[in-house]
Structure formats: structure tokens, C-alpha cells
C-alpha positions as a printed NumPy array, in Angstrom:
array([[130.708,  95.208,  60.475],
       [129.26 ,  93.382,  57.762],
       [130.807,  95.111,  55.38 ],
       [134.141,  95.2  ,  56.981],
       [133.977,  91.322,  56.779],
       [133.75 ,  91.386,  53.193],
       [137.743,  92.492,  53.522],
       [138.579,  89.232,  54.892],
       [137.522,  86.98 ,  52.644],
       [136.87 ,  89.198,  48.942],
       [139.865,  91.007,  49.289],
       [141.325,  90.524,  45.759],
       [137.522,  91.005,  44.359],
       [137.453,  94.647,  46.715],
       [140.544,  95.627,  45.055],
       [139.465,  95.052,  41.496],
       [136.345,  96.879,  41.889],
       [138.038,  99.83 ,  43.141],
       [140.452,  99.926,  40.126],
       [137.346,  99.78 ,  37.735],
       [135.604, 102.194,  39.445],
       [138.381, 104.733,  39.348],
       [139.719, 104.417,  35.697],
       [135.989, 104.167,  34.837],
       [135.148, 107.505,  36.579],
       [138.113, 109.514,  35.73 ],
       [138.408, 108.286,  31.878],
       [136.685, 111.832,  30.971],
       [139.37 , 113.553,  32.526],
       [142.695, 114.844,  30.696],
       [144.884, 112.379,  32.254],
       [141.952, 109.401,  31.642],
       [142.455, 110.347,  27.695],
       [146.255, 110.715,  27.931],
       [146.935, 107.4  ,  29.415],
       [143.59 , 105.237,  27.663],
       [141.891, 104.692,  30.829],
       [138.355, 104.018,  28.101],
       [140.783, 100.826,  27.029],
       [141.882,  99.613,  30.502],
       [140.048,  96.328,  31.195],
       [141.868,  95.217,  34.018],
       [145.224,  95.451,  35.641],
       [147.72 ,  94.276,  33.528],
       [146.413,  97.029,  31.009],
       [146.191,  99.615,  33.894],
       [150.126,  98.825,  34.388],
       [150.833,  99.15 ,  30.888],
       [149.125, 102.379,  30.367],
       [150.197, 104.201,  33.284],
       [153.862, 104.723,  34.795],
       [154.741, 105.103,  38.083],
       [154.712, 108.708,  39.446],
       [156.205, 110.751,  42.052],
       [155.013, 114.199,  43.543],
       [157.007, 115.798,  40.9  ],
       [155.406, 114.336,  37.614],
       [151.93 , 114.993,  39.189],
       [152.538, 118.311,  40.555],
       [152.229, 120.481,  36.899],
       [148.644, 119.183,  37.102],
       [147.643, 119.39 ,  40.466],
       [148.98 , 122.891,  40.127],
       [146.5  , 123.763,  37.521],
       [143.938, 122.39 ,  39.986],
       [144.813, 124.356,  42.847],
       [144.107, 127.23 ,  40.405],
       [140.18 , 126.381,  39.242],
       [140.926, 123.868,  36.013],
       [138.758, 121.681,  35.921],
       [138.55 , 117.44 ,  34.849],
       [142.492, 117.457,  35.35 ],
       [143.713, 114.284,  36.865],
       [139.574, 113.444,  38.643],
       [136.251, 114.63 ,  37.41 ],
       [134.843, 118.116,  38.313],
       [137.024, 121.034,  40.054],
       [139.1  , 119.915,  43.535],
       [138.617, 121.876,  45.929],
       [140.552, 120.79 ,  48.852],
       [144.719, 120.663,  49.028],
       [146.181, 118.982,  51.761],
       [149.656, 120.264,  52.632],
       [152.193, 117.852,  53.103],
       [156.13 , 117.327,  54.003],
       [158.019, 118.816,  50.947],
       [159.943, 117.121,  48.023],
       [163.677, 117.831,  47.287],
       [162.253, 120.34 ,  45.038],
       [159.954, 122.309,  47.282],
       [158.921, 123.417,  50.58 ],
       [155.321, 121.441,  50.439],
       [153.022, 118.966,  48.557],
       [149.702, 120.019,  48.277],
       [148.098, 116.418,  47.942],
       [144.081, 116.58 ,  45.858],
       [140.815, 116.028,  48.117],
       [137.891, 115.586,  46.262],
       [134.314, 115.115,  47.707],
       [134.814, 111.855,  47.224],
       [138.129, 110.974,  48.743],
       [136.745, 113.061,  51.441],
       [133.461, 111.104,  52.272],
       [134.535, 107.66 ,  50.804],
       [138.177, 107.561,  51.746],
       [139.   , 110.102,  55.228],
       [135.505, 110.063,  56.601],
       [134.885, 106.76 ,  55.713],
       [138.071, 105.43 ,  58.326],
       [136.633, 107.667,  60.836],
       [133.383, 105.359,  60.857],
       [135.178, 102.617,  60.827],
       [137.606, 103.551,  63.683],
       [134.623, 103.912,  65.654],
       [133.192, 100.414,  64.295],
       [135.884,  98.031,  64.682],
       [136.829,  99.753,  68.036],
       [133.006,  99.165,  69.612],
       [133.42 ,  95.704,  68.34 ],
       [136.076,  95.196,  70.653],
       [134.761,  96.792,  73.585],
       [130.843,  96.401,  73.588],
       [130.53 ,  98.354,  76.637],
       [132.057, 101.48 ,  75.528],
       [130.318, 104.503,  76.79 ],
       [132.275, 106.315,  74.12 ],
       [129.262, 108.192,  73.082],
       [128.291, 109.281,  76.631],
       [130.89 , 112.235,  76.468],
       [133.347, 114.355,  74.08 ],
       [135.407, 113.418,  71.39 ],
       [138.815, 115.582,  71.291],
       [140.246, 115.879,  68.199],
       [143.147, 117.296,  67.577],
       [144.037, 119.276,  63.971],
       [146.049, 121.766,  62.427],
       [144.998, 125.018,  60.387],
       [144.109, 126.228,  56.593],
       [144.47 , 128.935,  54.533],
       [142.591, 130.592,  51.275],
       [144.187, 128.008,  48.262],
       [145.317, 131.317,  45.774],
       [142.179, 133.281,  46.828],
       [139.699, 130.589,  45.234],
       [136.047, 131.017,  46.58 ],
       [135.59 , 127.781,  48.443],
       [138.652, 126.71 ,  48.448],
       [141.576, 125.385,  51.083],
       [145.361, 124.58 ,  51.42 ],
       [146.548, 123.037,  54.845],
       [146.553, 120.253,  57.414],
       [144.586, 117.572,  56.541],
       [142.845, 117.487,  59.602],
       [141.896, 121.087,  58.863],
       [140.067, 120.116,  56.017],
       [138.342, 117.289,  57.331],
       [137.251, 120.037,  60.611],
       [136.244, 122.203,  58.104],
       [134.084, 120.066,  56.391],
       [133.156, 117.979,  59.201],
       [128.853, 117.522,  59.708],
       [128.18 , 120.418,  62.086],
       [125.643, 117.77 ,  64.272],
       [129.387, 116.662,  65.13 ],
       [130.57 , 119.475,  66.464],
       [128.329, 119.038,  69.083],
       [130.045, 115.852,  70.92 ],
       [133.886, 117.333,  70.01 ],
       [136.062, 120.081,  71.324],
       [137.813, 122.344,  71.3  ],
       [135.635, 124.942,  69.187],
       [135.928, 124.855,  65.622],
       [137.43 , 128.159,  65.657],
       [140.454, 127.413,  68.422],
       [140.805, 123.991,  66.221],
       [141.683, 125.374,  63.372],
       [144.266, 128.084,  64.953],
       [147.946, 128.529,  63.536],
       [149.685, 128.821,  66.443],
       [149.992, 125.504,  68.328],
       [151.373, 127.234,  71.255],
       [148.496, 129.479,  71.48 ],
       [146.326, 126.71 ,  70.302],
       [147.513, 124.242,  72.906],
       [146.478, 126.38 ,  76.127],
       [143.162, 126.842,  74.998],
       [142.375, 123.884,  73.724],
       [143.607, 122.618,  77.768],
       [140.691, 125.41 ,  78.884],
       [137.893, 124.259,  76.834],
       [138.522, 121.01 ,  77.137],
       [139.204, 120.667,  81.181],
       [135.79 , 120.654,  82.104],
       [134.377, 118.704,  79.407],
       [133.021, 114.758,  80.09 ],
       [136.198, 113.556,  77.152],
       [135.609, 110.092,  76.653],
       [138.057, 109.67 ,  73.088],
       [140.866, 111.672,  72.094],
       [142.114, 111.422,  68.293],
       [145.393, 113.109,  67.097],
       [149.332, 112.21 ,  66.483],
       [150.859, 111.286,  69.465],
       [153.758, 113.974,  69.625],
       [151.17 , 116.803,  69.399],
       [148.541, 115.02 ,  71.597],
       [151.053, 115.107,  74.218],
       [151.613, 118.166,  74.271],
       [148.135, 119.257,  74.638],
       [147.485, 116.78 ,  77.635],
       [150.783, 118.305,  79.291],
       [149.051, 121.981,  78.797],
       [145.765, 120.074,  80.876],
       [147.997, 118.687,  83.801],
       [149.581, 121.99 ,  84.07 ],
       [146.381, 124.103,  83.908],
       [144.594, 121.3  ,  86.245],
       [147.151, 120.68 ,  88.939],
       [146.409, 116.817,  88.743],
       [148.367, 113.952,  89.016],
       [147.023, 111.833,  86.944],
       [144.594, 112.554,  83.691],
       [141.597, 110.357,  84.459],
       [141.476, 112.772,  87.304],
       [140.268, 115.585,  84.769],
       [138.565, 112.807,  82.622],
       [137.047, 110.314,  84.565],
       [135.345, 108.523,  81.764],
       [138.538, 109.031,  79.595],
       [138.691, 105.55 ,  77.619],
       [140.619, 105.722,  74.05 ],
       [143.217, 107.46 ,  72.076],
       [142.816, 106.711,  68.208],
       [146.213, 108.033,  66.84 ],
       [148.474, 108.033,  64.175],
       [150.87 , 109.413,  62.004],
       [153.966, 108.809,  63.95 ],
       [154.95 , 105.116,  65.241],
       [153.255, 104.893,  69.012],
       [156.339, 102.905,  70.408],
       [158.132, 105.853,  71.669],
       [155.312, 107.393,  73.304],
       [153.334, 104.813,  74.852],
       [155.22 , 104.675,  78.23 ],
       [154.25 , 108.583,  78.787],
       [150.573, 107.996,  77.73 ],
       [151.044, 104.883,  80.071],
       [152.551, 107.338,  83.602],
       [149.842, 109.731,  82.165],
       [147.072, 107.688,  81.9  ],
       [146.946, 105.26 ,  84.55 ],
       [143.083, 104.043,  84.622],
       [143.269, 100.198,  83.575],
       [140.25 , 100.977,  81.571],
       [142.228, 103.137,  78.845],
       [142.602, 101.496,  75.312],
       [144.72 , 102.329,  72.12 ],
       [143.844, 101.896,  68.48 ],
       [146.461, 102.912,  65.608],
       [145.437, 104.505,  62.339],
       [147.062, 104.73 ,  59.234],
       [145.636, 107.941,  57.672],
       [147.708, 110.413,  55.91 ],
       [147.195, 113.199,  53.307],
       [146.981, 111.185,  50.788],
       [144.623, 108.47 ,  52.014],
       [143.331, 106.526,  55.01 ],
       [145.198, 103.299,  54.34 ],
       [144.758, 100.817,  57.551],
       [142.977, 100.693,  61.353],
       [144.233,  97.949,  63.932],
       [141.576,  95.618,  64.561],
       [143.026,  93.352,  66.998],
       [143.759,  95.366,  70.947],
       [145.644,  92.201,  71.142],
       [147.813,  92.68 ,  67.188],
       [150.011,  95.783,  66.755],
       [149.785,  94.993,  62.802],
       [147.14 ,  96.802,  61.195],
       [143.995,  95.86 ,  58.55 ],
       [144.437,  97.615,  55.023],
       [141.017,  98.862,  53.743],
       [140.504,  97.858,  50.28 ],
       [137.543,  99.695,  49.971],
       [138.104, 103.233,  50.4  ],
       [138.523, 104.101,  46.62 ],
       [141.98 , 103.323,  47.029],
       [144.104, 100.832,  44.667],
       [147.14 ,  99.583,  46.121],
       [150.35 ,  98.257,  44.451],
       [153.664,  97.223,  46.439],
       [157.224,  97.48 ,  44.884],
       [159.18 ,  94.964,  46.648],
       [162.57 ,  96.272,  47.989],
       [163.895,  93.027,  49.608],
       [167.483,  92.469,  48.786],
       [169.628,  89.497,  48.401],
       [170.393,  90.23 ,  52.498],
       [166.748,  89.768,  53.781],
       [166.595,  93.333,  54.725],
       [165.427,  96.645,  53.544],
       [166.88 ,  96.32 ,  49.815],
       [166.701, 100.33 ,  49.725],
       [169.78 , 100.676,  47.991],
       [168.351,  99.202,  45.145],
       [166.032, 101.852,  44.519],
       [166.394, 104.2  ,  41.972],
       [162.858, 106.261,  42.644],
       [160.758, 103.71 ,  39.795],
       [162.333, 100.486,  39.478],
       [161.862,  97.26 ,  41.294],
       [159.119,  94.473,  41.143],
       [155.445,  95.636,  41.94 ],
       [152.798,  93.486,  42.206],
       [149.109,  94.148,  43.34 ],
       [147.571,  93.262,  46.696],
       [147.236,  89.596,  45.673],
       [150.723,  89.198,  44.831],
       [152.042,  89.938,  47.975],
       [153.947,  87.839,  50.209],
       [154.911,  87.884,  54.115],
       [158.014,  89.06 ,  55.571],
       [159.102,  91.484,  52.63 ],
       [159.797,  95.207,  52.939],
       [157.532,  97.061,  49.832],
       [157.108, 100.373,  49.229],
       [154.068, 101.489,  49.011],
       [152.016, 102.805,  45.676],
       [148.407, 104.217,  45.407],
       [145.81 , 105.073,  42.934],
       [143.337, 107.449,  44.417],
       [139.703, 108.813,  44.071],
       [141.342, 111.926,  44.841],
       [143.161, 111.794,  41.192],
       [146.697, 110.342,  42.62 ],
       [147.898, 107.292,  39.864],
       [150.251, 104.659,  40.713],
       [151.578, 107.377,  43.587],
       [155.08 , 106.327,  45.689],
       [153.615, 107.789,  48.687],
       [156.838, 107.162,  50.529],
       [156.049, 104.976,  53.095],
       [157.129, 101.147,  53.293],
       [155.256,  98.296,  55.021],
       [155.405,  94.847,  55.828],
       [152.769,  92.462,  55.907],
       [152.451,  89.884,  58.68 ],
       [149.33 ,  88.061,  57.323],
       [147.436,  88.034,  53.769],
       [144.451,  86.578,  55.341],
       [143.16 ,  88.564,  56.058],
       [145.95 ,  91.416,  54.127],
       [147.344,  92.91 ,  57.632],
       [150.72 ,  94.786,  57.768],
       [152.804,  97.1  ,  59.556],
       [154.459, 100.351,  58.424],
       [157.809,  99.649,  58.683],
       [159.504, 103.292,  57.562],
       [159.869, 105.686,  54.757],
       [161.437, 105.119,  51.332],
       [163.516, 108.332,  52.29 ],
       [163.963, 108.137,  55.955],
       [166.688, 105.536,  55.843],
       [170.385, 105.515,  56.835],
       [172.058, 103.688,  53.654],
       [175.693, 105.775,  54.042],
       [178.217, 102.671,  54.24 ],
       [175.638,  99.897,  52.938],
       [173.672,  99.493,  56.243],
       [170.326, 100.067,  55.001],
       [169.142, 101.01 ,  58.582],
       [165.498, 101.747,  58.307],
       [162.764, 103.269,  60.816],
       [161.198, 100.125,  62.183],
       [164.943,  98.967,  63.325],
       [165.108, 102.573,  65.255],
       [161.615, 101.94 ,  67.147],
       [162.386,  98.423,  67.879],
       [166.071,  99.405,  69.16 ],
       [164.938, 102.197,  71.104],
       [162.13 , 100.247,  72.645],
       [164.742,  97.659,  73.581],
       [167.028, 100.329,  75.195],
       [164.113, 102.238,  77.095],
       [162.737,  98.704,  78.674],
       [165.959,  97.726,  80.067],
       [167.29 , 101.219,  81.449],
       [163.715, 102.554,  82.669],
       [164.611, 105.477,  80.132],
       [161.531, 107.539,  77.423],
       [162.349, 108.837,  74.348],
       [160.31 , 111.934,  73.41 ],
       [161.926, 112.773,  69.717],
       [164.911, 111.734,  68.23 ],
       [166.922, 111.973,  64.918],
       [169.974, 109.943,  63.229],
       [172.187, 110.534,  60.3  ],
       [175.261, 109.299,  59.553],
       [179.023, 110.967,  60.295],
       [180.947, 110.594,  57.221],
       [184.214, 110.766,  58.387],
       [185.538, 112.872,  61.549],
       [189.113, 114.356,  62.234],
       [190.654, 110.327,  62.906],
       [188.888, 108.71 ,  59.506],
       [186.202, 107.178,  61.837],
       [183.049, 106.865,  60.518],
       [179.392, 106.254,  62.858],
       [175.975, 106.511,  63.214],
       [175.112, 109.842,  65.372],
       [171.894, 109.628,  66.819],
       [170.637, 112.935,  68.605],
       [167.709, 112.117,  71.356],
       [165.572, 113.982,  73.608],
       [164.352, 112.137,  77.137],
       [161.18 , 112.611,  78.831],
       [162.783, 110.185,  81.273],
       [167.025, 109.876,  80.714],
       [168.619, 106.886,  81.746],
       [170.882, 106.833,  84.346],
       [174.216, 105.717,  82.114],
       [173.512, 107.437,  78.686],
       [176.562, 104.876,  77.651],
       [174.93 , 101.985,  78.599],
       [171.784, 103.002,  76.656],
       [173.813, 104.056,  73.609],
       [175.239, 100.21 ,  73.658],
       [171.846,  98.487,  74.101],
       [170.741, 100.214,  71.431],
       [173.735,  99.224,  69.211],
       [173.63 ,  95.902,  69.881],
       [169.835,  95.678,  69.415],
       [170.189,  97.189,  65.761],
       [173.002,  94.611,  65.147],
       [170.348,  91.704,  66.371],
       [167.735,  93.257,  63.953],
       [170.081,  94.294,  60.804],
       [172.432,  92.108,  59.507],
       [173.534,  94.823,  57.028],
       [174.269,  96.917,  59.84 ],
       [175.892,  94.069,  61.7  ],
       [178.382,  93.307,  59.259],
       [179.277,  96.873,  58.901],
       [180.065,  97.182,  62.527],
       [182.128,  94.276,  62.212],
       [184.646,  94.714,  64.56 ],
       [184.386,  98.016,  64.136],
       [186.408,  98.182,  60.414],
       [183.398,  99.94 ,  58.649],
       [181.3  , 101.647,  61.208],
       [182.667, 102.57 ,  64.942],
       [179.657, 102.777,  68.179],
       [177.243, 104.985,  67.309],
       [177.715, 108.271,  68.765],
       [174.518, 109.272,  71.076],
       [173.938, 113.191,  72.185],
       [171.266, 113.572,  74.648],
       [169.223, 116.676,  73.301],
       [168.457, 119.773,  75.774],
       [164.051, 119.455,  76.823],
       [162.189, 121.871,  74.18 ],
       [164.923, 121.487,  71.263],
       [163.115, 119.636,  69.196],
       [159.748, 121.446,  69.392],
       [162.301, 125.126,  68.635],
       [163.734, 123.618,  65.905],
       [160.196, 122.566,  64.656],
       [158.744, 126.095,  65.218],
       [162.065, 127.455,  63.505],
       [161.216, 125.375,  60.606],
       [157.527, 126.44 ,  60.591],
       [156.323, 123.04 ,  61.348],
       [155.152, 123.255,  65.169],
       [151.602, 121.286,  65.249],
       [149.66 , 120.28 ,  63.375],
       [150.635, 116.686,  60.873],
       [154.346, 117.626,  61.146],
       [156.672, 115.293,  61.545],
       [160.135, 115.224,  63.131],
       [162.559, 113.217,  60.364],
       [163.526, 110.637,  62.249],
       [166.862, 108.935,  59.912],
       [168.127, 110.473,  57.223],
       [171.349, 109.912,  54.795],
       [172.29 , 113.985,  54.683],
       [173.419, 116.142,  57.867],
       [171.543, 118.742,  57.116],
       [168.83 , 118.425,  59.846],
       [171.141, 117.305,  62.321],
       [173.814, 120.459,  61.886],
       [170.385, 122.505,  62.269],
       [169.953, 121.276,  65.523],
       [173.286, 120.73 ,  66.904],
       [173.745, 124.42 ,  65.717],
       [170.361, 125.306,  68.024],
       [172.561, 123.201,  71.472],
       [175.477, 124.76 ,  70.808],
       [173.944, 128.492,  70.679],
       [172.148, 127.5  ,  73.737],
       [175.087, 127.067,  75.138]])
């Protein structure tokens, strides 16, 4: 705790020491002599030596990595490849983990998960029981001795201190299984009659493990198979659509939540406040952040004013409240002024605390709306509260123009919980976007630009088939949630209608 003080008063001083300690370290390596890094004395010389970079401009070297070079893009050989959501280009990333992003960076917000969360709750007995953690699976990296290409969470199981496989399940071996259907049953066996106080994991596939444990237990209610149940650290998707499940699920007044920001590339921010839904970023993780602001003249997302690289960036201390940035990283893992794709917002710089507030390519932006994932949570939340209905997964993209020139949002939705007038929820959620997006707003302008968006309740199960079609059941997958093209949304219609 006394270090994680440090972050709310030295935060400029954190981040500066993290940029000279990673152009100081990596100044051996072939990318450290390409760009200067030996002449880099601070950042306006780190911007001037080194552009901005996609997956694409990195992925020659990282490539060479994955097969044994050496002193590449960070000191020593890499190991570790976490597999990540693809590019236009290709199927996957396969993002660097070094020993030291592993230990300083992804361990490192597992310790402090576990700090910040005692601190609020003093009289945990967190440590009386099991920790459940769920992860996906890895394979041989191109037959390397040592090294590993998957899920993230793989590699930190993998590598995990064995003394801590004594206080988690499931085994290491059913962890790190392929199949999340298979997976998912016996993780709900092994785990049933342990003493779980903690579960970590993304909420989508979390749920679906603590389904398999109802079904297998015949409860009710899950404190009934863990009693002493009393957190679920999780992450990777937005929590909003899921917490009124966890909420019918879990119904002991005793059970807390704490969101994480961790990802392949980084552990980025942990919720310190029960009480805040905005999150603390770590500026201590070897990670050096830098924010390209995308607010537009219209005080919203400003997207279509990106062209991949341009726009204003500034460092941590040039940030500002209220604006939409997307977010840029410099890694001990060998990642240099990365676009990791994600945009956030801060809501305080003192301490720096933010929210993520969507993806620089999971956007609707086909008539000028700039309609962005943090105005789909907050309009589905709005919906679900006053019709009693839960969203379990949903998609949008836009419908160009149909057989009478009308053109619309179409929004395709599964319910764990419909409501009971799917048109009534359709125009709450409307509305609610209108209230949050002027943008949107003044394209559905009596209704000259964009008619009522178009909502298709989804059959139970499509999602998670369309996921396994793809090869992306379990583990850190993700289910794009707004998108510009059709193509994932013709994928699944195509799945209802053949049901049909």
C-alpha cells in the first residue's frame, strides 16, 4: 500500500522513470540502435525518435522472435506469445511476454488486486479458501524448447509459482484444456466441493462455468455451493451487462466486485474505490502511456478523424477530463508507442483514474454517428432497468440501405431475461443513445438520416455457436460488440435463419 500511494501523488515522476528505464534497458537491442534510444534523454526526444506503431509495423520483428532471434525489439530471447484478436491482415496477434512484463507488469496487478481489494475489506477471509481462476490454453510457439503461443491467462498458469497452485482450482492440467465445453464441466466437478472464497476470470466465460456448477449442484443459489464465496475480480469485457445475472446468482449481501484492466498486452488499471466504477492506471508496471485525443468539434468520440496515426498525443500529464483518447503503450515486453486499440476516458487526474470507454475499431461511424461502446453499455443498461430485461451478448452494425432506401442501426441481442415488449425495449434504448450522442441524435433527426434501430432478439446458445464456429469459444475471446462492416452480423443471422 505504500507503494501504491506513491501513484497518487508522483504520478508524472512514476511515468518518467518507467520511460528511462525502458529505452535505457532495451538501447542494446536492434530496434534501441535503429531508433537512438542511447540519445533519448527524455520524452520529447523519445517522440521524435520513435513513430507510432500498429500490430502490423511490429509484427516482422516479433515474428523473428517467435522463432529464437534474439535482442529484437527487448533484451535476451522472448519466450512467451500471447495470442490475441486478429488484425485486418491476419487471423491473430501474438503480443511479446518477457520475464519481465511477466513478473513486473501481469503478476505484479495480481498482487495488487489482492492489495487494494484487502484494503477495502479488512476482514476478508479471502485466504481461508480457494481462488478459482479461470484461463484459456497454449500451444508449442513453432516447436521452440520452452516456448508458448496462447491465452494470456495460459501463460501466466503456466508460469504461475507452483506454492499457488495449492489455494486455486481447477487443476493445472483441466485449466489449461482447449475445449471450453469440456473444460467447463470439469472445472464445475473439481471445483463443487472446494471452500472458493475468490473467483477471477471474464465475465462471459465465468458465467458459464458457474451455470455448469448450478446444474451439476442442483442449487438455487451459488453461496449454497460456496458458502464463504466473497469476490469476483474480472475483466476484459465491460461488467454492465452481466452484473444483474451475477446479482440473481449470487445473492449473499456479503459478495463484492473489483474490475481489472489487464489484457495481452499489459495490466493497465484495478478499481480502487467499491464505491467508483472508474478505475486507477498503474504507472508503475514498466508500462509508458501516451493518449491520442480523438475529441471532435461535437464533444463526442471524434473517431472519424482518425486515420490509424494522426491526432494530438500527449503523455499522462497532459491529459485532461472528459475527452475520449485512444490509448498508446510502450512496454517492457518490447511494444513502442503501441495503439493497443482501446479508448478511455478519464474522470479524475488526481489521482489519474479513467474508464475504458470502447475500442478504436469497435465503433459504428456509417452515416457520421460515431456511436461508440460505452454509449451501447450505458443504453442497454438504461433499457434493462426499466423493462426488468438481461442482456447476455449482443452485436450492432449498421444497414446501409434496405429495399425502401432506409437506412438504421441493427442491433442483434441475446436475453438471459427478455423483456416483455421487445418494441418498447428497442425504443428505450434509442432514445437513451440519442440522450448520450448528439452525433447520433442529429442523425436520427426526424428520422431523415437514420430510421429506429432495428432490434432482433437472438435464439439462447447463438452466440456461444457462432463463437465455437469461429474457433473462439473460451478462453480471452471476445464477442465484437459494434462494428462499421456486416460481416459478423450476416454470420450470425445466417446461423438463425439455418436454425430455422
Amino acid at each position: 500500500m505504500r507503494a501504491l500511494e506513491r501513484h497518487l501523488t508522483q504520478g508524472k515522476q512514476l511515468q518518467r522513470q518507467v520511460l528511462s528505464h525502458l529505452t535505457a534497458t532495451a538501447r542494446n537491442t536492434e530496434y534501441g540502435r535503429n531508433h537512438a534510444f542511447d540519445s533519448i534523454r527524455g520524452y520529447e526526444d523519445f517522440v521524435r525518435h520513435i513513430p507510432v506503431n500498429t500490430y502490423e509495423e511490429l509484427k516482422g520483428a516479433i515474428d523473428r522472435m517467435r522463432h529464437g532471434e534474439r535482442d529484437i525489439l527487448w533484451p535476451g530471447r522472448v519466450k512467451w506469445y500471447a495470442k490475441s484478436s486478429g488484425t485486418t491482415n491476419d487471423k491473430s496477434k501474438f503480443i511479446p511476454v518477457s520475464s519481465e512484463g511477466l513478473q513486473k507488469t501481469h503478476y505484479a496487478g495480481g498482487y495488487d488486486s489482492v492489495t487494494l481489494y484487502l484494503r477495502n475489506h479488512p476482514r476478508s477471509r479471502l485466504f481461508d479458501g480457494r481462488a478459482l481462476i479461470l484461463g484459456g490454453s497454449h500451444t508449442p510457439n513453432y516447436n521452440l524448447p520452452g516456448s508458448l503461443v496462447g491465452d494470456l491467462s495460459a501463460i501466466l498458469i503456466e508460469n504461475i509459482n507452483p506454492l499457488a497452485n495449492l489455494v486455486r482450482v481447477p487443476g493445472k492440467k483441466t485449466a489449461l484444456l482447449s475445449d471450453f465445453e469440456v473444460k467447463r464441466e470439469r472445472i464445475a466437478r473439481e471445483a463443487m466441493s472446494k471452500n472458493v472464497t475468490n473467483i477471477s476470470g471474464v465475465p462471459s466465460w465465468m458465467l458459464s462455468v458457474l451455470n455448469a456448477v448450478m446444474e451439476q449442484s442442483g442449487k438455487t443459489h451459488l453461496e449454497e455451493v460456496w458458502p464463504n464465496l466473497e469476490v469476483f475480480f474480472h475483466g476484459g469485457v465491460a461488467f454492465t451487462p452481466y452484473r444483474r445475472q451475477y446479482e440473481q446468482l449470487i445473492t449473499s449481501p456479503g459478495m463484492h466486485y473489483m474490475e481489472t484492466y489487464n489484457a495481452s498486452e499489459g495490466f493497465f488499471g484495478l478499481q480502487d474505490d467499491p464505491a467508483d466504477k472508474s478505475m486507477m492506471l498503474m504507472l508503475d508496471y514498466g508500462v509508458f502511456y501516451e493518449f491520442m485525443d480523438l475529441s471532435g468539434n461535437s464533444g463526442n468520440s471524434g473517431i472519424s478523424g482518425i486515420s490509424g496515426k494522426s491526432g494530438n498525443i500527449v503523455p499522462l500529464w497532459g491529459v485532461e477530463t472528459g475527452k475520449n483518447y485512444a490509448l498508446l503503450i510502450s512496454t517492457s515486453c518490447g511494444l513502442w508507442r503501441y495503439m493497443i486499440g482501446d479508448t478511455v476516458r478519464f474522470t479524475s487526474t488526481n489521482p489519474y483514474k479513467f474508464v475504458i470507454s470502447g475500442r478504436t475499431k469497435s465503433f459504428i461511424n456509417a452515416f457520421g454517428e460515431e456511436l461508440i461502446v460505452d454509449n451501447a453499455e450505458r443504453g442497454l443498461a438504461y433499457a434493462c432497468e426499466l423493462t426488468g430485461a438481461e442482456v447476455l451478448e449482443y452485436t450492432a452494425a449498421p444497414v446501409f440501405m434496405d429495399s425502401s432506401a432506409k437506412c438504421r442501426h441493427q442491433w442483434l441481442v441475446e436475453f438471459s431475461a427478455p423483456p416483455a415488449d421487445l418494441a418498447q425495449f428497442a425504443a428505450l434504448l434509442d432514445r437513451k443513445l440519442q440522450e448520450l450522442n448528439s452525433d447520433y441524435e442529429a442523425k436520427r433527426y426526424r428520422d431523415i438520416t437514420l430510421q429506429p434501430l432495428e432490434l432482433i432478439a437472438a435464439r439462447p446458445g447463438l452466440f456461444n455457436e457462432w463463437m465455437r464456429y469461429r474457433g473462439k469459444l473460451g478462453g480471452q475471446n471476445k464477442v465484437p460488440r459494434l462494428s462499421n462492416s456486416r460481416e459478423h452480423m450476416e454470420q450470425l443471422l445466417s446461423l438463425m435463419k439455418n436454425e430455422k
